[in-house]
Coordinates of C-alpha atoms and ligand atoms in Angstrom, one line a residue:
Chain A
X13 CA 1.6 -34.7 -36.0
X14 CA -2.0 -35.4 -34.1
X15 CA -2.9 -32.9 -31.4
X16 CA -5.7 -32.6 -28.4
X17 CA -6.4 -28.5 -29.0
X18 CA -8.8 -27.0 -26.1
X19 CA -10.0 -23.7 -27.7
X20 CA -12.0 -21.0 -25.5
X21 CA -15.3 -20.4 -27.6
X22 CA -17.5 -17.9 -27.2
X23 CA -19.8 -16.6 -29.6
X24 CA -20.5 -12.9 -28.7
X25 CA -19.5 -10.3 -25.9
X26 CA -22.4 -11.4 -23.9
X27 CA -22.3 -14.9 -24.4
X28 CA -20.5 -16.6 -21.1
X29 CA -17.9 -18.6 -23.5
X30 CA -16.4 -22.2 -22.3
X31 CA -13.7 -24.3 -23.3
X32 CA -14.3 -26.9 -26.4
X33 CA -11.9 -30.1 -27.5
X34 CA -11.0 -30.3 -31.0
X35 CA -8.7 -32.8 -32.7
X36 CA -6.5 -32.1 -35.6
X37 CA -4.6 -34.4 -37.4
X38 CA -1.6 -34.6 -40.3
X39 CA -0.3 -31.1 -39.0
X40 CA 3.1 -30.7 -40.4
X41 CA 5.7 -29.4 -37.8
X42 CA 7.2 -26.6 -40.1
X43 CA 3.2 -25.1 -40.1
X44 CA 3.0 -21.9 -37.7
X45 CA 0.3 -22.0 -35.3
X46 CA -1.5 -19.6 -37.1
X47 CA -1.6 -22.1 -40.3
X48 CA -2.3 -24.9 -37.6
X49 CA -5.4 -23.4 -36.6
X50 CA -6.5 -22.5 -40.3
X51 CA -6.2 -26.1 -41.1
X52 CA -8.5 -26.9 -37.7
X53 CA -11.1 -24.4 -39.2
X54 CA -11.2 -25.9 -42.9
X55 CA -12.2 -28.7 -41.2
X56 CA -15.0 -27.7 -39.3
X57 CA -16.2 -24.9 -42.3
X58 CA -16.5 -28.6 -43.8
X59 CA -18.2 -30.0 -41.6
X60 CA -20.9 -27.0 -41.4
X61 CA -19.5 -25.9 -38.2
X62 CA -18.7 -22.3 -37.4
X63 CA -15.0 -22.0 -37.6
X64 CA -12.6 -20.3 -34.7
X65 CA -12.4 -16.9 -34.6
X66 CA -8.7 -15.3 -33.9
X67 CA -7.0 -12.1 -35.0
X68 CA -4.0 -11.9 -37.5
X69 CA -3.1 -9.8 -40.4
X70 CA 0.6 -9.9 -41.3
X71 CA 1.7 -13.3 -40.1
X72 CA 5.5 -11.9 -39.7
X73 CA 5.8 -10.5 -36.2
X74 CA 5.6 -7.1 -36.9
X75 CA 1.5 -5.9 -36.9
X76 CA 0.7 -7.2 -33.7
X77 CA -2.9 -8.4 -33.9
X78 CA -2.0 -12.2 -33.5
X79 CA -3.2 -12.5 -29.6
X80 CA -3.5 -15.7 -28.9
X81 CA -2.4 -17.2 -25.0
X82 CA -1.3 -20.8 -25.8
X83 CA -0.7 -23.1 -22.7
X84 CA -0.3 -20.5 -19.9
X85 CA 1.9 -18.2 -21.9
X86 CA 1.1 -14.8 -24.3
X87 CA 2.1 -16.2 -27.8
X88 CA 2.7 -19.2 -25.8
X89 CA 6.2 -20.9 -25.6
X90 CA 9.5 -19.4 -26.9
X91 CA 10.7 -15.5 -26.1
X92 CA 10.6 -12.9 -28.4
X93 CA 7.9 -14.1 -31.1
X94 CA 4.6 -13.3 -31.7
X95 CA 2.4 -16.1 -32.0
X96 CA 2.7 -16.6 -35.9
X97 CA 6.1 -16.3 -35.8
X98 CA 5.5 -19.8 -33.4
X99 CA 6.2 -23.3 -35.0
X100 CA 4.4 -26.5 -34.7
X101 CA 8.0 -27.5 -34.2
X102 CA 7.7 -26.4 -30.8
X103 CA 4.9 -28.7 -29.7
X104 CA 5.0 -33.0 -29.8
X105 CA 3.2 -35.3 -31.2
X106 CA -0.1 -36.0 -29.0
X107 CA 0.2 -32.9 -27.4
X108 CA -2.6 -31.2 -25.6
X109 CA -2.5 -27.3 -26.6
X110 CA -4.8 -24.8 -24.6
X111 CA -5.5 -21.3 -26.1
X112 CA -7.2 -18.7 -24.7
X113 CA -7.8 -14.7 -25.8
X114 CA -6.3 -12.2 -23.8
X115 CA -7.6 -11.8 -20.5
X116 CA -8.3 -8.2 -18.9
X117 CA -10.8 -5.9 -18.3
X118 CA -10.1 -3.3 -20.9
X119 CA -9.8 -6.0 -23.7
X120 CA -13.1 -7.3 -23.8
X121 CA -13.6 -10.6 -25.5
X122 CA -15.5 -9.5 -29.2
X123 CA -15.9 -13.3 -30.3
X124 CA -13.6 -16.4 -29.6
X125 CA -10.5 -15.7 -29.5
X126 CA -11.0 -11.7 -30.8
X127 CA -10.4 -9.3 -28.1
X128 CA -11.0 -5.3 -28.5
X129 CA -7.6 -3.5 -28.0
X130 CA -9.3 -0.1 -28.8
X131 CA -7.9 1.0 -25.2
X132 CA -4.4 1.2 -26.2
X133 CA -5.7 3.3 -29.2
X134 CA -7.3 5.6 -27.3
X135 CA -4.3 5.9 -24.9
X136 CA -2.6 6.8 -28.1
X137 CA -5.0 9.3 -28.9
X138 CA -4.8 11.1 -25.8
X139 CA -1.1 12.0 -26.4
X140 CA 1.0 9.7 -28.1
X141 CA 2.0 11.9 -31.3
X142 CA 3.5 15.1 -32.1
X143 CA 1.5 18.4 -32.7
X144 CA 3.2 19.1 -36.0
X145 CA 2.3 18.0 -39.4
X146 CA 5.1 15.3 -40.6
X147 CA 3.8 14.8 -43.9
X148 CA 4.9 16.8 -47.4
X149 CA 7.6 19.1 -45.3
X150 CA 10.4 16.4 -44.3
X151 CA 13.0 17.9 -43.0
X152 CA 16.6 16.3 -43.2
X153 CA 17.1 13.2 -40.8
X154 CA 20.6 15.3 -39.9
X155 CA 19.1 18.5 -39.1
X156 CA 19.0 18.0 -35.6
X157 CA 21.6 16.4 -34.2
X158 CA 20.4 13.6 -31.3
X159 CA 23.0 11.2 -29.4
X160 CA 23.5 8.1 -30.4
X161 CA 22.4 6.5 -27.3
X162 CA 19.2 8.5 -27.6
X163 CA 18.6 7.8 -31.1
X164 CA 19.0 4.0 -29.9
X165 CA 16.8 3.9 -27.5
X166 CA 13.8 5.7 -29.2
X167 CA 13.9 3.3 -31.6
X168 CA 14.0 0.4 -29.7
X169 CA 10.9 2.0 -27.7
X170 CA 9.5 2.4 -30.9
X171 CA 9.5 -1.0 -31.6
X172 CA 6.4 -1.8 -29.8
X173 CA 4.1 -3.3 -32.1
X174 CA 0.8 -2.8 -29.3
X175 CA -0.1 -6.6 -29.6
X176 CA -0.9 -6.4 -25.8
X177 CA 0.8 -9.2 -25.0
X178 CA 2.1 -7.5 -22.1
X179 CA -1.4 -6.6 -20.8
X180 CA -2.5 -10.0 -21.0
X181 CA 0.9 -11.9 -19.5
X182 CA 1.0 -9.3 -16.3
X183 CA -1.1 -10.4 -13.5
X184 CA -2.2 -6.9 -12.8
X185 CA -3.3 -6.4 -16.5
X186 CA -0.9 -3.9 -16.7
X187 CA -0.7 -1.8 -19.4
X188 CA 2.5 0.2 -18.0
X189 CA 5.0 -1.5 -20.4
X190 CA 3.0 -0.6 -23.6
X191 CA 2.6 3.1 -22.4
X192 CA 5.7 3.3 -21.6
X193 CA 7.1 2.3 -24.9
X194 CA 4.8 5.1 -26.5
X195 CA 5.4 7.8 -24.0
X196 CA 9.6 6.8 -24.1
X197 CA 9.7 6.8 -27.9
X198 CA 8.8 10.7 -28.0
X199 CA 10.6 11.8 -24.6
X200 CA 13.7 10.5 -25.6
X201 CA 14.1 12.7 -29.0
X202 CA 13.8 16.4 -28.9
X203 CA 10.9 17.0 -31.4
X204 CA 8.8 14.8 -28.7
X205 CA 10.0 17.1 -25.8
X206 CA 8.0 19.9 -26.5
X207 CA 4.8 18.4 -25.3
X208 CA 6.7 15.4 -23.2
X209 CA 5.1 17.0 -19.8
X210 CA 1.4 17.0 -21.0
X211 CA 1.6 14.0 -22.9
X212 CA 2.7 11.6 -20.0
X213 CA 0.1 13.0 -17.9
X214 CA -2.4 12.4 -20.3
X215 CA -1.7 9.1 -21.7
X216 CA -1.1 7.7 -17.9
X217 CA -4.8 8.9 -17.1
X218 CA -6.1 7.7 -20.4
X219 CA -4.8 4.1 -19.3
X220 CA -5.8 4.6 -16.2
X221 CA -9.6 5.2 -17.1
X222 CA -9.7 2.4 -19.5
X223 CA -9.3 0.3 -16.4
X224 CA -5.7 -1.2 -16.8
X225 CA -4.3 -2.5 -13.3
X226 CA -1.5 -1.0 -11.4
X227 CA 2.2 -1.9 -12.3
X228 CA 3.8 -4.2 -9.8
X229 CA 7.3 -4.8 -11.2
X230 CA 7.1 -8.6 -11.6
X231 CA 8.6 -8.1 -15.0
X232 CA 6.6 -10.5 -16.2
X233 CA 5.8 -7.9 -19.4
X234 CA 9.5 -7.8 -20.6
X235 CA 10.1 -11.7 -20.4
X236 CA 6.6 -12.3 -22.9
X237 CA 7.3 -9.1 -24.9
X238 CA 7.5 -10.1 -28.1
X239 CA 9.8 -6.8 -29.0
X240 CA 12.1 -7.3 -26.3
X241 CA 10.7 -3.7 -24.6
X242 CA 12.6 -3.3 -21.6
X243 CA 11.5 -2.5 -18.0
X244 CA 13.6 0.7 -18.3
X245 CA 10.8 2.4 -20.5
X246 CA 8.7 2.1 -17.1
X247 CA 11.4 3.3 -15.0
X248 CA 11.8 6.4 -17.3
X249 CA 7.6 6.9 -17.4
X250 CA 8.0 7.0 -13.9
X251 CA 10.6 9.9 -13.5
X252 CA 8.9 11.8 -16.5
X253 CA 5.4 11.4 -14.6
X254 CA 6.7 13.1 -11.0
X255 CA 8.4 15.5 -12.6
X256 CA 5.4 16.5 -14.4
X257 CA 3.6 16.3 -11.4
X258 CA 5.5 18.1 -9.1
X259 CA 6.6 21.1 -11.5
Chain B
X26 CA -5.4 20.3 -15.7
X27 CA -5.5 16.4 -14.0
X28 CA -2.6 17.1 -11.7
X29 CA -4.9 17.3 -8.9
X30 CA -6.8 14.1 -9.5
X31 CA -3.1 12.9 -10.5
X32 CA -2.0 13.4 -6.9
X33 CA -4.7 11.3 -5.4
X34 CA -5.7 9.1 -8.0
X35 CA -3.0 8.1 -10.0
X36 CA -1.8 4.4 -10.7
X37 CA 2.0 5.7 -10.9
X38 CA 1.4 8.2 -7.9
X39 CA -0.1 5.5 -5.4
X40 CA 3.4 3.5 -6.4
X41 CA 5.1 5.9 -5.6
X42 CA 3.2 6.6 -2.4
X43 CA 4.2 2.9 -1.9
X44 CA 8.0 2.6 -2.7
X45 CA 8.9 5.6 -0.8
X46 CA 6.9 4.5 2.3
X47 CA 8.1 0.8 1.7
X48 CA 11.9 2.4 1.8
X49 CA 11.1 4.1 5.7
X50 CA 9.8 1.0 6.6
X51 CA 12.8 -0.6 6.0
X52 CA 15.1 2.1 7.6
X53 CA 12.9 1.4 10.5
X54 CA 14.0 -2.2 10.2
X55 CA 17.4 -1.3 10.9
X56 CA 16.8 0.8 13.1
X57 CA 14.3 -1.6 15.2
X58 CA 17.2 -4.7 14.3
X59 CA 19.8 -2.5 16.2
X60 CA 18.2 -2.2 19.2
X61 CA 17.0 -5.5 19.5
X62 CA 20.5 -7.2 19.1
X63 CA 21.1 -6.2 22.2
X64 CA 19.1 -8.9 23.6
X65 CA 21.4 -11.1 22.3
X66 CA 23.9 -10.4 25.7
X67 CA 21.2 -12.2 27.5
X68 CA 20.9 -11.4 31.2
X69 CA 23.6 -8.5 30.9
X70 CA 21.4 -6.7 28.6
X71 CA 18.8 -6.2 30.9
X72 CA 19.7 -2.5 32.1
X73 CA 20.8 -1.1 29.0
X74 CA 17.8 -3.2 26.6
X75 CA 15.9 -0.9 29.1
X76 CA 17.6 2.3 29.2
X77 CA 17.5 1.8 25.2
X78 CA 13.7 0.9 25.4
X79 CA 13.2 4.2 27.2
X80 CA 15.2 6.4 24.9
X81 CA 13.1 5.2 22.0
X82 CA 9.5 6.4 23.5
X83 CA 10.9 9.2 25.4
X84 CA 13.3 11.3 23.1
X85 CA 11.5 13.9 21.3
X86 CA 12.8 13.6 17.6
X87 CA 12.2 9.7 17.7
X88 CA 8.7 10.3 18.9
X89 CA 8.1 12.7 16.2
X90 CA 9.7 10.3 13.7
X91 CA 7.8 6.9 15.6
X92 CA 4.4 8.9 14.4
X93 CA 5.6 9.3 11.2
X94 CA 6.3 5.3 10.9
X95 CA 2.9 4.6 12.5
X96 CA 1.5 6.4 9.7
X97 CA 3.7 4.9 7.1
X98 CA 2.7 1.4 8.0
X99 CA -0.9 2.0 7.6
X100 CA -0.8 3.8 4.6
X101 CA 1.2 1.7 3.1
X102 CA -1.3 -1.1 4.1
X103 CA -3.8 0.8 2.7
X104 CA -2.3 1.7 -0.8
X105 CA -1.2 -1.9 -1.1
X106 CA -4.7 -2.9 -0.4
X107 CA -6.3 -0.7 -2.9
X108 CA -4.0 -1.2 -5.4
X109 CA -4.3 -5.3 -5.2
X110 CA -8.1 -4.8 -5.2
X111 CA -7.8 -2.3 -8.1
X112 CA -6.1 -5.0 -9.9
X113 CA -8.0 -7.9 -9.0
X114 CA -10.9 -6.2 -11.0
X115 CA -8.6 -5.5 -13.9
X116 CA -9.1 -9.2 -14.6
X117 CA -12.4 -10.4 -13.8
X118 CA -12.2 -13.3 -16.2
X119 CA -9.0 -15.8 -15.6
X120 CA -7.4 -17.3 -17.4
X121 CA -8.4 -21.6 -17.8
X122 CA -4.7 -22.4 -17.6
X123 CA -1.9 -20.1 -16.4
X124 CA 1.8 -20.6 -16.1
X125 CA 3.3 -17.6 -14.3
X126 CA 6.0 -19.1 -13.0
X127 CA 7.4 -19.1 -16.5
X128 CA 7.8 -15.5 -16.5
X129 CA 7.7 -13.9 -13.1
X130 CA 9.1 -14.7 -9.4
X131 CA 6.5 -16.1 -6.7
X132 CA 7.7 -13.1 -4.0
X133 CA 6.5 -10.6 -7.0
X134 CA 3.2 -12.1 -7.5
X135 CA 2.4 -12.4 -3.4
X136 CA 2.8 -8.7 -1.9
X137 CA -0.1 -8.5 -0.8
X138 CA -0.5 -11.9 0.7
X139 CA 3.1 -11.2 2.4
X140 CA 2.3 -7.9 3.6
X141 CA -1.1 -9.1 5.0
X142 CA 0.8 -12.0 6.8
X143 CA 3.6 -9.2 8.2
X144 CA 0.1 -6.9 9.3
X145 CA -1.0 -9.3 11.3
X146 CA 2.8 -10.0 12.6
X147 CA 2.7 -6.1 13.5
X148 CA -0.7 -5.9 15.1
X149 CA 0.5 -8.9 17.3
X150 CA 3.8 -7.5 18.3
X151 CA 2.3 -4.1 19.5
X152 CA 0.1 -5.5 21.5
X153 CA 2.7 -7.6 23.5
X154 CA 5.4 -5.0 23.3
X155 CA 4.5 -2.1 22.1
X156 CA 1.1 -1.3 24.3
X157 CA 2.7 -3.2 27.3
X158 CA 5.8 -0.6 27.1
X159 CA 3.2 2.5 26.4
X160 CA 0.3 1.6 28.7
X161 CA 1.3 -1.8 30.4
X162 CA 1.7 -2.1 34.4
X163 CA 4.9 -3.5 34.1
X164 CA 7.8 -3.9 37.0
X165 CA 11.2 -1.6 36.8
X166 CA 14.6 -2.9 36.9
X167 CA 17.4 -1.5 39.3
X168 CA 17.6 2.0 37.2
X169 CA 14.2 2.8 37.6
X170 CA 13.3 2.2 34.0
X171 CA 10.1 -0.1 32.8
X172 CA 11.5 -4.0 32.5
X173 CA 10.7 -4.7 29.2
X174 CA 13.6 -6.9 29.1
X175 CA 11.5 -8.5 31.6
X176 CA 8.5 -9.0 29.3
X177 CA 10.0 -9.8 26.2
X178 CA 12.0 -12.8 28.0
X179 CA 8.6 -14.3 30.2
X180 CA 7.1 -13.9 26.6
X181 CA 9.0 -16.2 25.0
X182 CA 10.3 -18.4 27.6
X183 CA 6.5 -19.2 28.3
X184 CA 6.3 -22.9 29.0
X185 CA 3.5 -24.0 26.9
X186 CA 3.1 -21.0 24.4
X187 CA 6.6 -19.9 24.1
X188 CA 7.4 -22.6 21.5
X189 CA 4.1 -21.6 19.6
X190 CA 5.1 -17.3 20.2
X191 CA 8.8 -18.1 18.5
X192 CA 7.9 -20.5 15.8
X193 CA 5.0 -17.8 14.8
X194 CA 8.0 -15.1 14.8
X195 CA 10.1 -16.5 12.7
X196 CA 7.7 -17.9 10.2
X197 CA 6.6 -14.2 9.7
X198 CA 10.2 -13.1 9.1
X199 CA 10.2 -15.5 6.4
X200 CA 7.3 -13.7 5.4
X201 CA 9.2 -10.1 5.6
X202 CA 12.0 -11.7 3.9
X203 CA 10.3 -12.7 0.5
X204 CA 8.1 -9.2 0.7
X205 CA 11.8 -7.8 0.7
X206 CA 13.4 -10.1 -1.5
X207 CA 10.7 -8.5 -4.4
X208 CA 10.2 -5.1 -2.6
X209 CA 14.0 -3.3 -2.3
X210 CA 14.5 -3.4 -6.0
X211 CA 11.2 -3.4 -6.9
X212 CA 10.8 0.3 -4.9
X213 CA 14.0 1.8 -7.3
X214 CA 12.4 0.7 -10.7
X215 CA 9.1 2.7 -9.3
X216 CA 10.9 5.7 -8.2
X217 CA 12.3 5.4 -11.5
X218 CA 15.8 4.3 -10.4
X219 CA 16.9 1.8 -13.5
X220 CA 20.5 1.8 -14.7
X221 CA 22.0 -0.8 -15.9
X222 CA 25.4 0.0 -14.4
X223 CA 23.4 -0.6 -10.7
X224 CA 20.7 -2.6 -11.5
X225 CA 22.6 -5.7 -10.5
X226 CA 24.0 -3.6 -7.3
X227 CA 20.4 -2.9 -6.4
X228 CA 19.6 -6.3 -7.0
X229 CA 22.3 -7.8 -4.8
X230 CA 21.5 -5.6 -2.2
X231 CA 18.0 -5.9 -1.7
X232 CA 18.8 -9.8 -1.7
X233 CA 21.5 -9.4 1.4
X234 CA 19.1 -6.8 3.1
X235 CA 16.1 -9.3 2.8
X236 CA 18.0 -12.4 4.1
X237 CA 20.3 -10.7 6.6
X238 CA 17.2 -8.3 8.3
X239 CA 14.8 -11.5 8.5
X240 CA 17.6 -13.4 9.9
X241 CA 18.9 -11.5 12.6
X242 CA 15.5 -10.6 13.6
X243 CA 14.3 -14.3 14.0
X244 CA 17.6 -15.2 15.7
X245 CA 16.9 -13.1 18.8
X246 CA 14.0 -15.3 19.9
X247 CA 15.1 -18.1 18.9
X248 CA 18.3 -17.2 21.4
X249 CA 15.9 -16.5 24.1
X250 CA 13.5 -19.3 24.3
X251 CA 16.8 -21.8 24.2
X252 CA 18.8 -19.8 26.5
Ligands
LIG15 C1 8.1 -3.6 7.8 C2 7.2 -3.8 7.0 C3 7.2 -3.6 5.5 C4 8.2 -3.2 4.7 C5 9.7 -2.9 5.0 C6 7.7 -3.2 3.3 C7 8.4 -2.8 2.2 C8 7.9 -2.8 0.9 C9 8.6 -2.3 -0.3 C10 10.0 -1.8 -0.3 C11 7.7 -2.5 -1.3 C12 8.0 -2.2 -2.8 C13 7.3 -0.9 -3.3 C14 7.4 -0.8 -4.8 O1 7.2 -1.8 -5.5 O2 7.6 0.3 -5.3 C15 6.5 -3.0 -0.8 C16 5.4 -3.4 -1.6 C17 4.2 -3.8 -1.1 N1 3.8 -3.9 0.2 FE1 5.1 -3.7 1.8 N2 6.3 -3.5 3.3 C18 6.0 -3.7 4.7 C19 4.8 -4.0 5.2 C20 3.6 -4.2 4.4 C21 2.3 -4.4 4.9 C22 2.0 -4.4 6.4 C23 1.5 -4.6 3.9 C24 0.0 -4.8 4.1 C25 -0.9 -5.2 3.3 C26 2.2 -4.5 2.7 C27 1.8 -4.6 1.4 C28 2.5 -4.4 0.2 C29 2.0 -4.6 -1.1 C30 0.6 -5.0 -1.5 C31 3.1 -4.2 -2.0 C32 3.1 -4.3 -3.5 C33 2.6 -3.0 -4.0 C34 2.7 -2.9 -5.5 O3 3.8 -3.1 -6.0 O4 1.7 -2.7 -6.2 N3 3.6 -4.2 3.0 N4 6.6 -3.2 0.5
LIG16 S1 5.3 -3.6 -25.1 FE1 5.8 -5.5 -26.1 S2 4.1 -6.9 -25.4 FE2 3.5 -4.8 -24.9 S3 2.2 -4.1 -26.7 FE3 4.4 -3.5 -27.1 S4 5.3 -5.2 -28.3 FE4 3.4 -6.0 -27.3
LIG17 S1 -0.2 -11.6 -37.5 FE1 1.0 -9.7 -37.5 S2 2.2 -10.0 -35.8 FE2 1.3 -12.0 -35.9

């Protein structure tokens, strides 16, 4: 297949960036888009041009750098993918295919299509762990017993692979379903409730210095998450944030 | 430690601020609906539209709980206002091509445009009603209370703006009607209120509320200017 690609370019943080055409041609449809674009940037490192700069690492949906917003949509079309988990299969012949980085505030452009997720990071680091030292003492997974329904939904929370694509999908550049995932993940099991109060209070203010927007339930997040992270991780932030408020 | 600044600053405090101030406002709907309906006897509701009218500025408890809805309005307005501001600058590039409407619902993406519209409704209304009924020289009816049945039906049945008054009325309930539509549920998930055994009650709900209140509201004048 022959495709029309319109690529934002820009070459450093201060550089204003625009939007360039690029054709590629013989791309087969069982490619991802991640192979797609590598074949676009042989092309121009053959022509002497500098070639498009975009994140990956793992290229099987599970490390989260792949941040790519393809034709209006984080990781573009399809639900619960990342973007090189995304076929050429899903596009058609001739198609025009528009890709943009990440859009917010706190995830400044570094070059292209690179953005800099150090925020969530740092939200991390201002409480997402447990005070105790988890290496060379592991103690038996059965020691403590925990629910099922707990044990269930920790994991799914834990799931969350940070690729932002909730950030960049919500109009708000919320980061709420991300920090929720973190913050749920811990609350829900009883080694994380030792510190639960502090560490919601902290990661919320972390997120809400790095200059995040303000959640406004459009659930926009969960549809584009490519984890399935579910709205109810916000809910339960929420509760756990008033109550360590107001106590 | 940050509790403090949590109160007054807070992202997930100011939503709260907003759920539980959007939730009185619609009480107050009901409230307001009820008495309203009344209209709907036409001339017969004339003396007790008025006696009603008079109840609701003159009883204490109300008064005390009418200053606590004056308050709620404009601090909800407020805290809308600063949080849509707050993230309009968490975006300050767009995007070249969006597609939202894949992903989220238009009411969800407008509050503040809907709640701006529904300001300007409330501002408008006071001043015809609200002020007239408060500071207004206006005529009594045969019990010696104020008429307002009297203003709110040469109001409406005005013969060149009346049209204009009841087509701008009912246009703004639409405009309540999708803030609602997103709003009920949406205040339950921020109060932290998910459960997937009622998410689907709230849901429902919220959609009845927003298309029933709107309704009945717009109704009334619509009744009045044809009658
Ligand atoms: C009778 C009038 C009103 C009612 C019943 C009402 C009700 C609500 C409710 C229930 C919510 C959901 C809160 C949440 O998501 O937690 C909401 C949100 C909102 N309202 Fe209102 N509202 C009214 C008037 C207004 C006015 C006058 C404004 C003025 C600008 C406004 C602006 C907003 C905004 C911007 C939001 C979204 C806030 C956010 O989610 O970040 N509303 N409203
Ligand atoms: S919540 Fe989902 S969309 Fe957001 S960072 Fe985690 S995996 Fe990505
Ligand atoms: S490259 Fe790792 S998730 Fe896509």
């Amino acid at each position: 297949m022959n495709l029309t690609l319109k690529i934002w370019r820009q070459a450093g943080p201060d550089d204003k960036g625009r939007m360039v055409t690029y054709q590629v041609k013989n791309v087969n449809p069982d490619m991802s888009f991640l192979e797609m674009l590598d074949v676009l940037n042989e092309d121009l490192i053959a022509k002497g041009e500098d070639p498009v700069a975009f994140d990956h690492d793992c290229r099987e949906g599970i490390c989260g750098m792949c941040s790519l917003y393809i034709n209006g949509e984080a990781h573009g079309p399809g639900r619960g993918i990342t973007t090189c988990q995304l076929h050429m299969r899903s596009f058609k012949d001739g198609d025009t295919i528009i890709i943009e980085p990440w859009r917010a505030k706190a995830f400044p452009v570094i070059k292209d299509l690179v953005t800099d997720r150090s925020a969530f990071d740092r939200i991390i680091q201002a409480g997402g762990y447990i005070s105790v030292n988890t290496s060379g003492n592991t103690i038996d997974a059965n020691a403590i017993p925990i629910p099922k329904e707990n044990a269930d939904k920790a994991f799914d929370a834990a799931t969350c692979i940070g690729c932002g694509a909730c950030v960049a999908t919500c109009k708000n550049s919320s980061a709420m379903l991300f920090v929720s995932a973190k913050v749920s993940q811990l609350a829900l099991l009883p080694q994380g409730r030792v510190e639960a109060k502090e560490r919601v209070l902290k990661m919320v203010h972390q997120m809400d210095l790095e200059g995040f927007g303000n959640c406004t339930n459009t659930g926009a997040c969960e549809v584009e998450c490519p984890k399935g992270i579910s709205l109810e991780n916000i809910a339960r932030m929420n509760r756990e944030y008033l109550a360590a408020v107001i106590s | 430690m940050e509790v403090k600044s949590a109160l007054l600053g807070s992202s997930i405090v100011k939503k709260y601020w907003m759920a539980l101030t959007g939730l009185f406002l619609c009480t107050f709907l009901v409230v307001h609906l009820g008495g309203n309906l009344i209209l709907l006897k036409g001339e017969d509701a004339r003396l007790s539209f008025n006696a009603y009218a008079k109840f609701m500025t003159t009883f204490p408890l109300i008064k005390a709980v009418s200053y606590l809805l004056y308050f709620s309005i404009l601090f909800h307005a407020f805290d809308g206002i600063v949080l849509t501001l707050q993230n309009r600058a968490a975006r300050p590039v767009k995007y070249y091509f969006n597609k939202p409407e894949a992903n989220s619902t238009w009411a969800s993406r407008n509050m503040a445009f809907l709640g701006t519209v529904i300001l300007i409704f409330i501002v408008g209304h006071m001043s015809n009603f609200w002020y007239k009924m408060h500071f207004g020289d206006i005529p009594m009816d045969a019990n010696g209370n104020k008429d307002l049945y009297e203003v709110v039906v040469t109001f409406f049945k005005d013969p060149s703006l009346g049209i204009v008054y009841v087509a701008f009325y009912v246009l703004c309930m639409v405009a309540l009607g999708f803030h609602l539509v997103h709003g009920f549920a949406s205040s339950f998930q921020t109060l932290g209120l998910y459960h997937k055994k009622y998410n689907a009650l709230i849901k429902n709900l919220g959609l009845v509320f927003s298309v029933l209140v709107p309704l009945l509201f717009a109704i009334i004048p619509i009744f009045i200017y044809i009658q």
